[in-house]
Amino acid sequence: AVKQSSILENATLLDRDHSASAESFSACLLVNDENPRLPEWLAYHYHTLPLRSIIVAVDPNSRSSPKDILSRWTTMGMEVEIWDQDVYLPADLLRSHGICDSNVEKGCKWKHRHRQSYFVMKCMKEFKERNKSWVLLTDVDEYITFNHIHQDDPVGELIIPMNIDANDAAEARRRLPNFGEDVTILDVIKNEVDTKYGRQAFKRPCLSIPRLLYGSRESKYDANWIAMAPEGFQDEDFVTLRYRWHAMKGNPNEKVWGKVILDLSRIPAEDLKGSAKSIHRPLQRQCLADPTSYTVSLFRVNHYLDSFEAFSYRNDARSLMRKCEECYEEKGKGADWA
């Protein structure tokens, strides 16, 4: 089994400065054997968003339960619920969506996508009824971050959505806080929503965010590597510090679907019925058909391939591919930008 991250597992290590915050983010998370990754993901988003409410659905194929890890966060002021699939799947699908044979990959993928689509919609509906506003839809190997301007940004990228002015976007990205400052994703949204850029970018309640793949090359072996972990810890204890080499940003030859955050306060309750179109574009009326261009987004989602041990650990719909080391190497191919 993969060693659990022992660094951020214990909630008492973290400060409580934001535990009583009225304005915060919620998240809908479907997990399958994610206990090794979950502590870092929760701690990161607790501070970065700030995340204060989460509903977690556990895939029936999962060999482990996140209950013990999640229960620690209730003492930090986080609302936590764990759902079995009978909470969100229609009765007719419950009979056919139990534990599947992961060796029959096509059938498992179909069941996973159905499960995810119904869970995401039911979860958003639940948060809407609780008067929550912003909600995050990602996986446990994905981390939302500020999209600072960098020298390897794409040049001449086709702008999507077309209504966003590239110069306004560049100015907004220059206003992004530096890492380490006590400024959250929600703070940035509030600061930008009434700016010239914000009136363009936040016109829809569904904000598509570009994804960037981080491969398996470990940063500590680089000549210019600088340790970034807190005192007493090591970079290799954190996936977000261990791997710093990524794929090409805004690659024109590869259409990578982003992930989304949604402002439920601006979405009618009648739109939150049935199943979502997909995790990438849950609501057709509210979300863009194409992913937002890298150069006009204030945020991005870093998607971490992680080690082969971690990649192959999950017993999910892609188990056959996950146990293929050549497939793992191919997936991380091209992640040679730092």
PDB file of N, CA, C and O in Angstrom, residues 225-230 235 240-241 244:
ATOM      1  N   TRP A 225      17.381  23.110  -7.846  1.00  0.00           N
ATOM      2  CA  TRP A 225      16.305  22.798  -6.909  1.00  0.00           C
ATOM      3  C   TRP A 225      16.473  23.577  -5.617  1.00  0.00           C
ATOM      4  O   TRP A 225      17.566  23.692  -5.054  1.00  0.00           O
ATOM      5  N   ILE A 226      15.364  24.134  -5.105  1.00  0.00           N
ATOM      6  CA  ILE A 226      15.340  24.850  -3.838  1.00  0.00           C
ATOM      7  C   ILE A 226      14.253  24.228  -2.963  1.00  0.00           C
ATOM      8  O   ILE A 226      13.102  24.103  -3.376  1.00  0.00           O
ATOM      9  N   ALA A 227      14.616  23.821  -1.754  1.00  0.00           N
ATOM     10  CA  ALA A 227      13.651  23.212  -0.840  1.00  0.00           C
ATOM     11  C   ALA A 227      12.593  24.237  -0.448  1.00  0.00           C
ATOM     12  O   ALA A 227      12.903  25.390  -0.154  1.00  0.00           O
ATOM     13  N   MET A 228      11.326  23.813  -0.432  1.00  0.00           N
ATOM     14  CA  MET A 228      10.223  24.722  -0.121  1.00  0.00           C
ATOM     15  C   MET A 228       9.354  24.239   1.030  1.00  0.00           C
ATOM     16  O   MET A 228       8.436  24.938   1.458  1.00  0.00           O
ATOM     17  N   ALA A 229       9.626  23.043   1.542  1.00  0.00           N
ATOM     18  CA  ALA A 229       8.800  22.494   2.621  1.00  0.00           C
ATOM     19  C   ALA A 229       9.028  23.258   3.924  1.00  0.00           C
ATOM     20  O   ALA A 229      10.109  23.812   4.149  1.00  0.00           O
ATOM     21  N   PRO A 230       8.026  23.305   4.813  1.00  0.00           N
ATOM     22  CA  PRO A 230       8.203  23.950   6.116  1.00  0.00           C
ATOM     23  C   PRO A 230       9.314  23.263   6.913  1.00  0.00           C
ATOM     24  O   PRO A 230       9.655  22.104   6.651  1.00  0.00           O
ATOM     25  N   ASP A 235      10.322  18.101   0.964  1.00  0.00           N
ATOM     26  CA  ASP A 235       9.496  18.301  -0.223  1.00  0.00           C
ATOM     27  C   ASP A 235       8.804  17.014  -0.674  1.00  0.00           C
ATOM     28  O   ASP A 235       7.668  17.044  -1.143  1.00  0.00           O
ATOM     29  N   THR A 240       2.630  18.430  -4.112  1.00  0.00           N
ATOM     30  CA  THR A 240       2.693  19.762  -4.717  1.00  0.00           C
ATOM     31  C   THR A 240       4.088  20.368  -4.688  1.00  0.00           C
ATOM     32  O   THR A 240       4.351  21.363  -5.367  1.00  0.00           O
ATOM     33  N   LEU A 241       5.000  19.785  -3.910  1.00  0.00           N
ATOM     34  CA  LEU A 241       6.386  20.261  -3.868  1.00  0.00           C
ATOM     35  C   LEU A 241       7.351  19.264  -4.499  1.00  0.00           C
ATOM     36  O   LEU A 241       8.392  19.638  -5.026  1.00  0.00           O
ATOM     37  N   ARG A 244       7.579  19.384  -9.817  1.00  0.00           N
ATOM     38  CA  ARG A 244       7.460  20.769 -10.279  1.00  0.00           C
ATOM     39  C   ARG A 244       7.619  20.904 -11.794  1.00  0.00           C
ATOM     40  O   ARG A 244       7.597  22.009 -12.325  1.00  0.00           O
TER      41      ARG A 244
END
